[in-house]
Amino acid sequence: MRLGKTADDVVVAGGGLVGMAVALEAARRGLRVRVLDRSTPGAGATQAAAGMLSPLSESSDGGPFLSAGLASLRLYPGWIDALRAVSEVDPRYRRDGKLRVACAPPALRGLAGLARRAREFGLSAAPIDGEDLARLAGTRVAPPSGALLLAEDHQVDNRCLHRAVSEGARRTGVAVTPDAEVVAVVVERGRAIGVRLAGGDLLRAGAVVLAAGAWTGGIPGIPFPLPVRPVRGQMLALDARDSLPARVIESEDVYLVPRWDGRLLVGATVEEVGFDSGCTAEAGTLLRDAAIRLLPGLATAPVLDHWHGFRPGTPDAHPIIGTAPGVEGLYMATGHFRNGILLAPWTAEALGRLLAGGDGPEIPEAFLPDRFQRSPEDGRRSHAPNGG
Ligand SMILES: Cc1cc2nc3c(=O)[nH]c(=O)nc-3n(C[C@H](O)[C@H](O)[C@H](O)COP(=O)(O)OP(=O)(O)OC[C@H]3O[C@@H](n4cnc5c(N)ncnc54)[C@H](O)[C@@H]3O)c2cc1C
């Protein structure tokens, strides 16, 4: 595809869910937007995810992460309706809730803590036992030590969602260019004036948004530290048509996410192996065994697929969202780690407000890109959220 000669208002580097959602929101607010992706948009962490929308199990405190996660969860129903209308693609959003079980007695303490936090934040976490568990699971669950129904935990098919957002963005006027690698942010006199593409072209824009997931920190020309690192996650899909659970089930070892087409996603590993691409037989066995321990009926379910993705991790497990320090016109929307599907609508609204004005959430200090300059300690937390 040939790129236009006139400068865009906004150029977004990275066409994963986060970049595409920001692009759609900026276009919806009247800006001329272009998304550049070095390969196929959506082929990064976005296609690898499980699509769980679980702010509570993602956070062990009531800090800014939980607030943003809950706010994003609240945005979801309206966002999905708007996406369906603009794209005519069904993102397969489900509000069945999640069964959180403790298989072994030591995990009961974690379950009790989760229930306490849920109550603290006005969310429901109903204890479930015996017959109710079988009924809510819709299939036989190995007798657990305890179980909760987290009614406000939802899920979406992240691949369908990305299709909906991309189609919606196109129909709203966003230009999407695949196979266009950004090799540098071009800064002149303290202002980002555009990006340099592999091949040498300079693409001018009024604003540059870096949303290249785990690869964002490696883009040259960012004049401050951006400690985004890849955290590999492997997942399986089983053909579970005969024993598909009715809702997401998660234990201390594994999560199981039923899809509309009879697949059951089993996730996920969390591996600090850099950009080491590929799946391992060991992880495949580990995930499958854990799934069977939880739902014995899966013993005969064939493995349909095994994939991996690189989550964009940060030292404090908080995303990096907002204006870049010291460079006018440069913005960040990255570092969403295990929660980029959950946080996509919130991030889009927050960036939409910065880029075009209007409504949108205030970005908490804990998410701002300049925190790694302020002090190394600010960029570290004592715990890391879990989840996807
Ligand atoms: C196994 C697994 C399970 C997960 N489960 C969940 C879950 O249940 N719930 C949840 O909320 N989150 C989950 N996540 C996390 C979620 O997938 C990510 O946080 C989210 O997808 C990040 O989106 P992104 O758009 O920032 O990055 P990506 O989807 O990785 O997109 C980045 C894009 O940038 C492009 N790019 C890279 N470099 C350049 C460049 N130089 N120039 C142009 N383009 C470039 C890439 O090609 C890619 O398309 C999971 C992740 C994994 C791996």
PDB file of C-alpha atoms in Angstrom, residues 22 35 62 68 70 76 84 92 112 118 138 162 198 252 267-269 271 297 299 305 317 334 363 366:
ATOM      1  CA  VAL A  22      -6.611   4.273  20.389  1.00  0.00           C
ATOM      2  CA  VAL A  35      -1.851   2.891  12.055  1.00  0.00           C
ATOM      3  CA  GLY A  62      -6.969  -1.287  45.728  1.00  0.00           C
ATOM      4  CA  ALA A  68      -8.589   1.514  35.946  1.00  0.00           C
ATOM      5  CA  LEU A  70     -12.913  -1.686  37.078  1.00  0.00           C
ATOM      6  CA  TYR A  76     -17.044  -2.645  28.024  1.00  0.00           C
ATOM      7  CA  ARG A  84     -20.963  -4.017  16.808  1.00  0.00           C
ATOM      8  CA  ARG A  92     -18.305 -12.443  21.335  1.00  0.00           C
ATOM      9  CA  ALA A 112     -10.651 -16.100  51.170  1.00  0.00           C
ATOM     10  CA  ALA A 118     -14.352  -8.407  46.209  1.00  0.00           C
ATOM     11  CA  GLY A 138     -21.938 -27.222  33.305  1.00  0.00           C
ATOM     12  CA  HIS A 162      -9.549  -7.078  17.277  1.00  0.00           C
ATOM     13  CA  ALA A 198      12.242   0.748   7.442  1.00  0.00           C
ATOM     14  CA  GLU A 252      -4.365 -21.916  41.353  1.00  0.00           C
ATOM     15  CA  GLY A 267      -3.554 -20.930  29.898  1.00  0.00           C
ATOM     16  CA  ALA A 268      -1.029 -19.808  30.461  1.00  0.00           C
ATOM     17  CA  THR A 269       2.689 -19.906  31.115  1.00  0.00           C
ATOM     18  CA  GLU A 271       8.148 -17.054  31.030  1.00  0.00           C
ATOM     19  CA  GLY A 297     -13.682 -34.992  31.279  1.00  0.00           C
ATOM     20  CA  ALA A 299      -8.797 -36.425  29.277  1.00  0.00           C
ATOM     21  CA  ASP A 305      -3.670 -25.587  18.766  1.00  0.00           C
ATOM     22  CA  ALA A 317       3.405  -4.340  36.221  1.00  0.00           C
ATOM     23  CA  THR A 334       1.984   0.230  26.102  1.00  0.00           C
ATOM     24  CA  ILE A 363      -4.346   8.964  33.878  1.00  0.00           C
ATOM     25  CA  ALA A 366       1.459   5.444  38.538  1.00  0.00           C
TER      26      ALA A 366
END
